[in-house]
Short mmCIF file of C-alpha atoms in Angstrom, two decimals:
data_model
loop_
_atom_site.label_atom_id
_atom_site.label_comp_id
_atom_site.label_asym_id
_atom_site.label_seq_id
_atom_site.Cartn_x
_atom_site.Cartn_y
_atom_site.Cartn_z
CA UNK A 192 0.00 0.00 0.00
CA UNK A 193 1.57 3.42 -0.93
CA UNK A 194 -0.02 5.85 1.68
CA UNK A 195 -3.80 4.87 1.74
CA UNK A 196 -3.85 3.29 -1.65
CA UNK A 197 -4.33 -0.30 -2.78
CA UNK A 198 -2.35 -1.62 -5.36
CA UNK A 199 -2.17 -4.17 -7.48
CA UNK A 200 0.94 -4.79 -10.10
CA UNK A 201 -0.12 -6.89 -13.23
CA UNK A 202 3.03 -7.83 -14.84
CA UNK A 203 4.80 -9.36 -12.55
CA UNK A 204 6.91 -12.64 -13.72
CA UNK A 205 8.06 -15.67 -12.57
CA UNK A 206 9.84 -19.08 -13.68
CA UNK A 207 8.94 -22.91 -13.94
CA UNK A 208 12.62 -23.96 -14.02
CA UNK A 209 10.94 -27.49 -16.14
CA UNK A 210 9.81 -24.97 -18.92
CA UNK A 211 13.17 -23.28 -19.38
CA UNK A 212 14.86 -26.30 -19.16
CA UNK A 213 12.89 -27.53 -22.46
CA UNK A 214 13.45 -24.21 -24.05
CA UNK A 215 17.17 -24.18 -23.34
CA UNK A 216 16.98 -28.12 -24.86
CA UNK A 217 15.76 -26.92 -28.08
CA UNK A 218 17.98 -27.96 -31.35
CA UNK A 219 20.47 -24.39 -31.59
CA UNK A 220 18.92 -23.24 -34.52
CA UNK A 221 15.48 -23.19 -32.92
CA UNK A 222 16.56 -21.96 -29.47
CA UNK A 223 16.25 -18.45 -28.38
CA UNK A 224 18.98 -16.88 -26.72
CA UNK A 225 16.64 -14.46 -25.03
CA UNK A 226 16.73 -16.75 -22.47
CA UNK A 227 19.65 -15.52 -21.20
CA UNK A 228 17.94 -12.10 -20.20
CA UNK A 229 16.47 -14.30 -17.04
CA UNK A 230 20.45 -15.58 -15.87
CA UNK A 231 21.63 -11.80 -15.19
CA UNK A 232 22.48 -11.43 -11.39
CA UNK A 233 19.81 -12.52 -8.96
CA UNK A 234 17.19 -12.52 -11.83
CA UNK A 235 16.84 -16.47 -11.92
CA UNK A 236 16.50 -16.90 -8.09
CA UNK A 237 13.98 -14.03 -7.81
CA UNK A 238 12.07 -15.58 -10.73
CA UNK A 239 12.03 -18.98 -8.97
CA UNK A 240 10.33 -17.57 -5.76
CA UNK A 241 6.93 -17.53 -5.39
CA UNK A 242 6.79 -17.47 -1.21
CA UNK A 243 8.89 -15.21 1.33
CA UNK A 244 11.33 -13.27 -0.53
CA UNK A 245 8.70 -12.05 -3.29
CA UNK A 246 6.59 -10.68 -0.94
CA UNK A 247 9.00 -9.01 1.28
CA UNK A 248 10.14 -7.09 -2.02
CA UNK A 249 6.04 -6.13 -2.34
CA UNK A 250 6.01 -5.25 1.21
CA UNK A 251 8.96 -2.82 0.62
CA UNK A 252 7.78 -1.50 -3.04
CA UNK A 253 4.32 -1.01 -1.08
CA UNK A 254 2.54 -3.63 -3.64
CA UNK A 255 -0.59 -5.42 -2.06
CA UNK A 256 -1.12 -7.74 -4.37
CA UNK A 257 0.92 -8.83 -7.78
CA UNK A 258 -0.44 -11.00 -10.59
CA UNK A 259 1.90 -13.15 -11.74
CA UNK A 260 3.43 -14.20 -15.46
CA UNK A 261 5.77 -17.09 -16.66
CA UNK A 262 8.32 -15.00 -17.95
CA UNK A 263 10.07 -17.02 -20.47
CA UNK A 264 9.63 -14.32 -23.61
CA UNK A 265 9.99 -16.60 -26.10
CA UNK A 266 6.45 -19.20 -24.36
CA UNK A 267 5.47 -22.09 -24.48
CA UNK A 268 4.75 -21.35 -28.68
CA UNK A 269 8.86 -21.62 -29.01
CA UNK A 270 8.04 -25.73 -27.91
CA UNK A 271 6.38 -28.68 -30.16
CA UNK A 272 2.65 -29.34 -28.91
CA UNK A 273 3.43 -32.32 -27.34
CA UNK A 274 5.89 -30.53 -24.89
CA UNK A 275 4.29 -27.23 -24.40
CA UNK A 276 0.78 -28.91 -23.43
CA UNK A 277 1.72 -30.66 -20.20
CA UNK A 278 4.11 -27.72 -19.41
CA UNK A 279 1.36 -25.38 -19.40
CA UNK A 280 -0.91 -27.60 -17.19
CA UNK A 281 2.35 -27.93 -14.96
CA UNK A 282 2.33 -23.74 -14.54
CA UNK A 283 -1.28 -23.27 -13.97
CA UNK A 284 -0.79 -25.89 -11.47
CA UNK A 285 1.54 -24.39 -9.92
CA UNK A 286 0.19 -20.76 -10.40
CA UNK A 287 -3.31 -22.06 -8.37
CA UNK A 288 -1.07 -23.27 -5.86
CA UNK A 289 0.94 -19.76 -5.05
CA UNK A 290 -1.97 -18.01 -5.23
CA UNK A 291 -3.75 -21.10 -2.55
CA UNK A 292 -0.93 -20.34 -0.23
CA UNK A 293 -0.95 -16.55 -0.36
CA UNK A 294 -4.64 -15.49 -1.42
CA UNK A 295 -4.30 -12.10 -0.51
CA UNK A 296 -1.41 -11.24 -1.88
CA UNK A 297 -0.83 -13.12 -5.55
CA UNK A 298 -3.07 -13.73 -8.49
CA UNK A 299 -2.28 -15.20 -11.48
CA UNK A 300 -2.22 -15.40 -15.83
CA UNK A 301 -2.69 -18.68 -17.25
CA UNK A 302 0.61 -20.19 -19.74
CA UNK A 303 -1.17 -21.61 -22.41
CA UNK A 304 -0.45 -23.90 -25.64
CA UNK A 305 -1.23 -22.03 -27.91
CA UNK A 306 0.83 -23.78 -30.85
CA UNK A 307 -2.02 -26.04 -30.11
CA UNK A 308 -4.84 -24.02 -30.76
CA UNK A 309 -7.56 -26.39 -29.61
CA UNK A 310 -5.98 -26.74 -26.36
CA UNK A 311 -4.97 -23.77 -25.25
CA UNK A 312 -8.95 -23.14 -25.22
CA UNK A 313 -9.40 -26.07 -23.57
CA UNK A 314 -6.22 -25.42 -20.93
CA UNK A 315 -7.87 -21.44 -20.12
CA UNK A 316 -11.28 -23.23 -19.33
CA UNK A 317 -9.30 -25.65 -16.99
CA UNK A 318 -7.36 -22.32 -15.74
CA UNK A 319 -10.39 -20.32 -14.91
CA UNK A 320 -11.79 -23.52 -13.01
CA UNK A 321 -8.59 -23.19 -11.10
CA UNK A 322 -9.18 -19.25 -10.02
CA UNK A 323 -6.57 -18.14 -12.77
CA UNK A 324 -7.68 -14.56 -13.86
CA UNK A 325 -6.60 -14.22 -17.07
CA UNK A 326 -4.03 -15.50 -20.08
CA UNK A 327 -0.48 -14.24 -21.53
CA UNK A 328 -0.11 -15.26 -25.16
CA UNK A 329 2.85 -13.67 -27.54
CA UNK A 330 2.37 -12.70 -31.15
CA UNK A 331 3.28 -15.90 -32.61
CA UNK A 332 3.52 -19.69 -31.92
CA UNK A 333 5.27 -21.97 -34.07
CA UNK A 334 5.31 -18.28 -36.81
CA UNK A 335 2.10 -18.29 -36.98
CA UNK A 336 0.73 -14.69 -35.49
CA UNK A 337 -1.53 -14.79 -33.03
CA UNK A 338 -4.28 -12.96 -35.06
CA UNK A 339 -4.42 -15.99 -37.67
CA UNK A 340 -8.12 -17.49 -37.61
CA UNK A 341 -6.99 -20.98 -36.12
CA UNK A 342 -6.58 -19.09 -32.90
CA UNK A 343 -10.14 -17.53 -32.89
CA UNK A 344 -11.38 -20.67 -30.54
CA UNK A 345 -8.70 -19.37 -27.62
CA UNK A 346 -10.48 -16.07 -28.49
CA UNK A 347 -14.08 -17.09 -28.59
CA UNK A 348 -13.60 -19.05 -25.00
CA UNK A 349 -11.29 -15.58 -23.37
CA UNK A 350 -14.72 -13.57 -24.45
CA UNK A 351 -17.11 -16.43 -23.08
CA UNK A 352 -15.06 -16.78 -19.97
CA UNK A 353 -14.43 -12.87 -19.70
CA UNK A 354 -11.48 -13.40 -19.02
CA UNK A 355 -8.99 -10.52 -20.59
CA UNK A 356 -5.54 -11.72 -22.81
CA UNK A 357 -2.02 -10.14 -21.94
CA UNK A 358 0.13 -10.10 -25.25
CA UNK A 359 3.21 -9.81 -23.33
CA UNK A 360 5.93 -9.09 -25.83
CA UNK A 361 8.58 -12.01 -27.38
CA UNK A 362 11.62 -11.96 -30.01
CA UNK A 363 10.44 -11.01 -33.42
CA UNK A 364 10.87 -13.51 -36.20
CA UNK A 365 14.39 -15.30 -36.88
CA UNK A 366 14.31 -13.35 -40.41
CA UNK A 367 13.09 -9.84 -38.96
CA UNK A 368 15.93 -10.14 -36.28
CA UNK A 369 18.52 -11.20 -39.19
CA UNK A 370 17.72 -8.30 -41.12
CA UNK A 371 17.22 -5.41 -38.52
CA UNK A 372 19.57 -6.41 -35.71
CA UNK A 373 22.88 -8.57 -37.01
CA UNK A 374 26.08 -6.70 -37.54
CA UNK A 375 26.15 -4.81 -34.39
CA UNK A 376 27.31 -7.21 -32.00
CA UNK A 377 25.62 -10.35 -29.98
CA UNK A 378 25.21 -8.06 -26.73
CA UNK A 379 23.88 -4.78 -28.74
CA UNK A 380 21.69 -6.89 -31.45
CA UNK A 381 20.38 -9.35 -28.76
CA UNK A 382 19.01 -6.25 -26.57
CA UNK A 383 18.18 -4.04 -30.01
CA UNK A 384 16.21 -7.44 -30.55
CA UNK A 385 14.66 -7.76 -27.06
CA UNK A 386 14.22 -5.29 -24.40
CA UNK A 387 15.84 -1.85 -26.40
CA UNK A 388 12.97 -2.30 -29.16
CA UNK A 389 12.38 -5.43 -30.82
CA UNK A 390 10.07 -7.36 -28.57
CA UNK A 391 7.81 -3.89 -28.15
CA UNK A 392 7.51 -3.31 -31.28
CA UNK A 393 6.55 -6.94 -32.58
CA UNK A 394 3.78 -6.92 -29.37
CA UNK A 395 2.65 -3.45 -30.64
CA UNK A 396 2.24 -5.02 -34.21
CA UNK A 397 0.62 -7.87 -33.59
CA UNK A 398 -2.28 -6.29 -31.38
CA UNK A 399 -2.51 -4.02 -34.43
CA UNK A 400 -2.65 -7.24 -36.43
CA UNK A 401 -5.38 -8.51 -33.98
CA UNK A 402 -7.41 -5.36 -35.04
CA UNK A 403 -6.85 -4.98 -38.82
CA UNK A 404 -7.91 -9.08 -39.00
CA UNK A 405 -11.45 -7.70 -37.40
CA UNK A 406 -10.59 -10.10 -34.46
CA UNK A 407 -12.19 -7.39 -32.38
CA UNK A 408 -15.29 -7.22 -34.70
CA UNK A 409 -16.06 -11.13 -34.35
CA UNK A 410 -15.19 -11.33 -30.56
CA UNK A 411 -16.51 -7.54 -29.60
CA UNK A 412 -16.20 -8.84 -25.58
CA UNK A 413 -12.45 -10.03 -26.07
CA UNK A 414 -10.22 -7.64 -24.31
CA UNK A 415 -6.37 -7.46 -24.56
CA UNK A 416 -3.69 -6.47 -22.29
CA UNK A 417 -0.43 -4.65 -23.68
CA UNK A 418 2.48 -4.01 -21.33
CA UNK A 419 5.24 -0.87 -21.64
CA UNK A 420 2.34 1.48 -22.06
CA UNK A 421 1.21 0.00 -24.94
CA UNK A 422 4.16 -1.26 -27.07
CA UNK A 423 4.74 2.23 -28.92
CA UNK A 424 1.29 1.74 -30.10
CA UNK A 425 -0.62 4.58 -28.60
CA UNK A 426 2.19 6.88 -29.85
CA UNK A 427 1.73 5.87 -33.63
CA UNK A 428 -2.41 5.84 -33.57
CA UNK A 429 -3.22 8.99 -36.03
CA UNK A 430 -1.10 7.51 -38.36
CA UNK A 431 -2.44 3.54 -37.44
CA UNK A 432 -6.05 5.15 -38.13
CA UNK A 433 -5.14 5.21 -41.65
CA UNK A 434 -5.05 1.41 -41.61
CA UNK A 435 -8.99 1.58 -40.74
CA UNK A 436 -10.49 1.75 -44.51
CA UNK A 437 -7.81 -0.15 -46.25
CA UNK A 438 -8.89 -2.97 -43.92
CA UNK A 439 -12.41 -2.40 -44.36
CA UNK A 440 -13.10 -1.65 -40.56
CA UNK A 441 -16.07 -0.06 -39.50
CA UNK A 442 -14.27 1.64 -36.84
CA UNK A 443 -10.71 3.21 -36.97
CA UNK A 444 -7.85 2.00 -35.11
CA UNK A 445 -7.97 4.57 -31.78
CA UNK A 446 -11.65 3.31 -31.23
CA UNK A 447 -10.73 -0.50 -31.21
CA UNK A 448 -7.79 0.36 -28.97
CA UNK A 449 -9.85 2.51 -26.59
CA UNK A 450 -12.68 0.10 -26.83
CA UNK A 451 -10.89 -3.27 -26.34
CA UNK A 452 -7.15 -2.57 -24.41
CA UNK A 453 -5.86 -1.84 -21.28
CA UNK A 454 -2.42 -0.56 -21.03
CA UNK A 455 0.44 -0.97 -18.38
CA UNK A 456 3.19 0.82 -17.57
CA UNK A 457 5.33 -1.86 -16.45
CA UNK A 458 7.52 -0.40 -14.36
CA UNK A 459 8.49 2.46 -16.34
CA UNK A 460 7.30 5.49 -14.55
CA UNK A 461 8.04 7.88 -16.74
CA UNK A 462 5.42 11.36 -16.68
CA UNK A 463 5.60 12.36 -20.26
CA UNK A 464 4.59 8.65 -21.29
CA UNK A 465 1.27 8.68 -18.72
CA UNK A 466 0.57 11.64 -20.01
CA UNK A 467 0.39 10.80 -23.76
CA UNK A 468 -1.27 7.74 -22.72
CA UNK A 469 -4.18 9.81 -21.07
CA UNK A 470 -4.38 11.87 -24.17
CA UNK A 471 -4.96 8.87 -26.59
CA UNK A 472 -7.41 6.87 -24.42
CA UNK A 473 -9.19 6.86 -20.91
CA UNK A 474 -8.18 6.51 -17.44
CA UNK A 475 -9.76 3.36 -16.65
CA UNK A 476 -7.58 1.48 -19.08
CA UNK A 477 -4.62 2.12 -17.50
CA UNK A 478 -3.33 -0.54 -14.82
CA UNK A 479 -0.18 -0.36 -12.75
CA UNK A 480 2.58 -2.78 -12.48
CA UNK A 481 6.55 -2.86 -12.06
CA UNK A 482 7.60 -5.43 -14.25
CA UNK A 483 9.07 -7.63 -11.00
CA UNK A 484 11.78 -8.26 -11.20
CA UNK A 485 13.20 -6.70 -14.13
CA UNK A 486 12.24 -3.19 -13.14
CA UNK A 487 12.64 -2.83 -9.06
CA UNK A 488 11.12 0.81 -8.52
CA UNK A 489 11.24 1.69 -4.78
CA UNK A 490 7.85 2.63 -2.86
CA UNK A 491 9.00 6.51 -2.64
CA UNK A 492 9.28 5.87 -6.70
CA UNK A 493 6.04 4.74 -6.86
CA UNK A 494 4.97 7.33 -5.28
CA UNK A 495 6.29 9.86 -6.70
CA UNK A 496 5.24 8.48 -9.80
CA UNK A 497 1.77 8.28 -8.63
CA UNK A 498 1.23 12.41 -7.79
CA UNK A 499 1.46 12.97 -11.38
CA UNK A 500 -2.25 12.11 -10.99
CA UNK A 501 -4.13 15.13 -10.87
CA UNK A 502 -7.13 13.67 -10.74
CA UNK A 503 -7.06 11.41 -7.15
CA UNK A 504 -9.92 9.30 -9.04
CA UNK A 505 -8.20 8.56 -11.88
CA UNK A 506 -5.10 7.62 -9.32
CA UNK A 507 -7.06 5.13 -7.71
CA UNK A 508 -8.00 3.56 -10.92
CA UNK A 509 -4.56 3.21 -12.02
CA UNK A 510 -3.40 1.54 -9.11
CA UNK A 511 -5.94 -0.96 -8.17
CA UNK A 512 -9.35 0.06 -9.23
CA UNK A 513 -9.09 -1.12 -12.62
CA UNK A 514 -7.27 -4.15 -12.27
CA UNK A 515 -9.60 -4.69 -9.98
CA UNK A 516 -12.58 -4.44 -12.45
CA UNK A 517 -10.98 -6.01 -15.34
CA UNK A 518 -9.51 -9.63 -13.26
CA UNK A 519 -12.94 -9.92 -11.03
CA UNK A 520 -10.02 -9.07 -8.11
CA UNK A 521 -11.86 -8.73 -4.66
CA UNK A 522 -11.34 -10.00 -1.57
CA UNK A 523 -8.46 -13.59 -0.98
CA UNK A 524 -8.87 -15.64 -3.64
CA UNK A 525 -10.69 -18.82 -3.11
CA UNK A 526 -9.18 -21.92 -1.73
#
């Protein structure tokens, strides 16, 4: 709690240590060496902690509650079907059980399959039975982008089940990375790739992929999650909007994105970017998290950050109000 306010942080990550094991046992030419990014310094054993230690670092960031994320970029989609299904049931296992122990202070996102279409749906059903309040899915499994109409079952049952999707962001394409990010050097073109600009904008393109394929339009109750305010999408809209006709849409880009996503700011506090943010949609999309534990703002960051609110309303909704309304997130979760 920062002063009097709740808050709850919605991109907050942790590992399976079986699913990056399988991911670091892919063939080299199919393995991503993002997975590195998760080895740097105490990253690994903070990832790996779902008990003690986590929630000290919420008690002393002032975080009430976090919602927690596998947070192996490239998913469960970098893995062949017949791996990434019983990993995923593994997580959301696992997942139920941290929030079971600790139902006031975790909730969690589903892992799903979803190189295996059909069960992915079937493995969010089984997560919602389990008190899971949401999914994270990544713009592509097996390169094939997440707006491609094989996937519209995983988005017909997230709209049934109401519960919302976080595209969380992953390493673009072998051939996109070849082209915009070789020649520079492994440690500059694997963080151009990844974390400098890559990953955003390939999450920012394929929620605008999501949109121009009418995905919205079929599934008008699906709602998506972007993290990093918005993956540089909300700063390219006017020009987005001019995507609206050429795809036939009866509504232009801004509307669907107003309409249909929440965005996060992930631990970068940053005033000039909440304030374009507020410009370009409302104030009950916005949700607060810290991006645990990549990005480790203090509590007297956090609040700081927090009285660029001039609205105390609008505060409130960023820090737990909406999140609250969005993941059904009341009182412990149920046993």
């Amino acid at each position: 709690m920062i002063g009097e306010q709740t808050v709850i942080a919605v991109e907050e990550h942790w590992d399976l240590p079986a699913a990056t094991a399988a991911l670091r046992a892919r063939p080299a030419g199919l393995r991503d060496d993002a997975l590195v990014l998760s080895e740097h310094g105490d990253l690994a054993a903070r990832l790996d902690d779902l008990g003690d230690a986590r929630i000290a670092d919420m008690d002393a960031q002032g975080v009430d509650v976090q919602v927690l994320s596998l947070a192996n970029p490239p998913g469960t989609g970098a893995l062949p079907a017949a791996e990434a299904v019983p990993l995923c049931r593994d997580a959301n296992d696992a997942a139920a059980e941290a929030v079971r122990r600790h139902p006031t202070r975790f909730r969690a996102f589903a892992t799903l399959p979803v190189v295996a279409p059909a069960a992915a749906a079937e493995e969010l059903r089984r997560a919602a039975r389990l008190g899971l309040v949401g999914a994270v899915v990544h713009g592509r499994a097996a390169d094939v982008p997440l707006d491609d109409p094989r996937h519209d079952e995983l988005f017909a049952t997230a709209e049934e089940l109401g519960l919302p999707l976080f595209l969380h962001p992953g390493p673009p394409a072998r051939d996109v990375r070849e082209a915009a990010c070789s020649g520079l050097g492994d440690a500059v073109g694997l963080g151009l790739a990844t974390y400098g600009w890559g990953w955003h904008v390939d999450a920012g393109t394929a929620a605008l992929r999501l949109v121009l394929r009418g995905t919205f339009d079929r599934f008008p109750g699906l709602r998506l999650v972007l993290g990093h305010w918005g993956e540089l999408l909300p700063f390219w809209l006017s020009r987005a909007d001019s995507l609206s006709a050429a795809a036939g849409l009866p509504r232009t880009v801004s509307e669907y994105v107003r309409s249909h996503v929440h965005l996060t700011c992930s631990g970068m506090l940053e005033p000039a970017l909440l304030r374009h943010v507020l410009a370009v949609t409302a104030a009950d999309r916005l949700l607060f998290s810290t991006d645990h534990p990549f990005q480790r703002p203090t509590a007297a960051e956090i609040a700081r950050f927090l009285g660029e609110f001039a609205d105390e309303a609008d505060r409130r909704r960023f820090c737990s109000g909406n999140a609250a309304e969005l993941l059904g997130i009341g009182g412990p979760a149920a046993a």
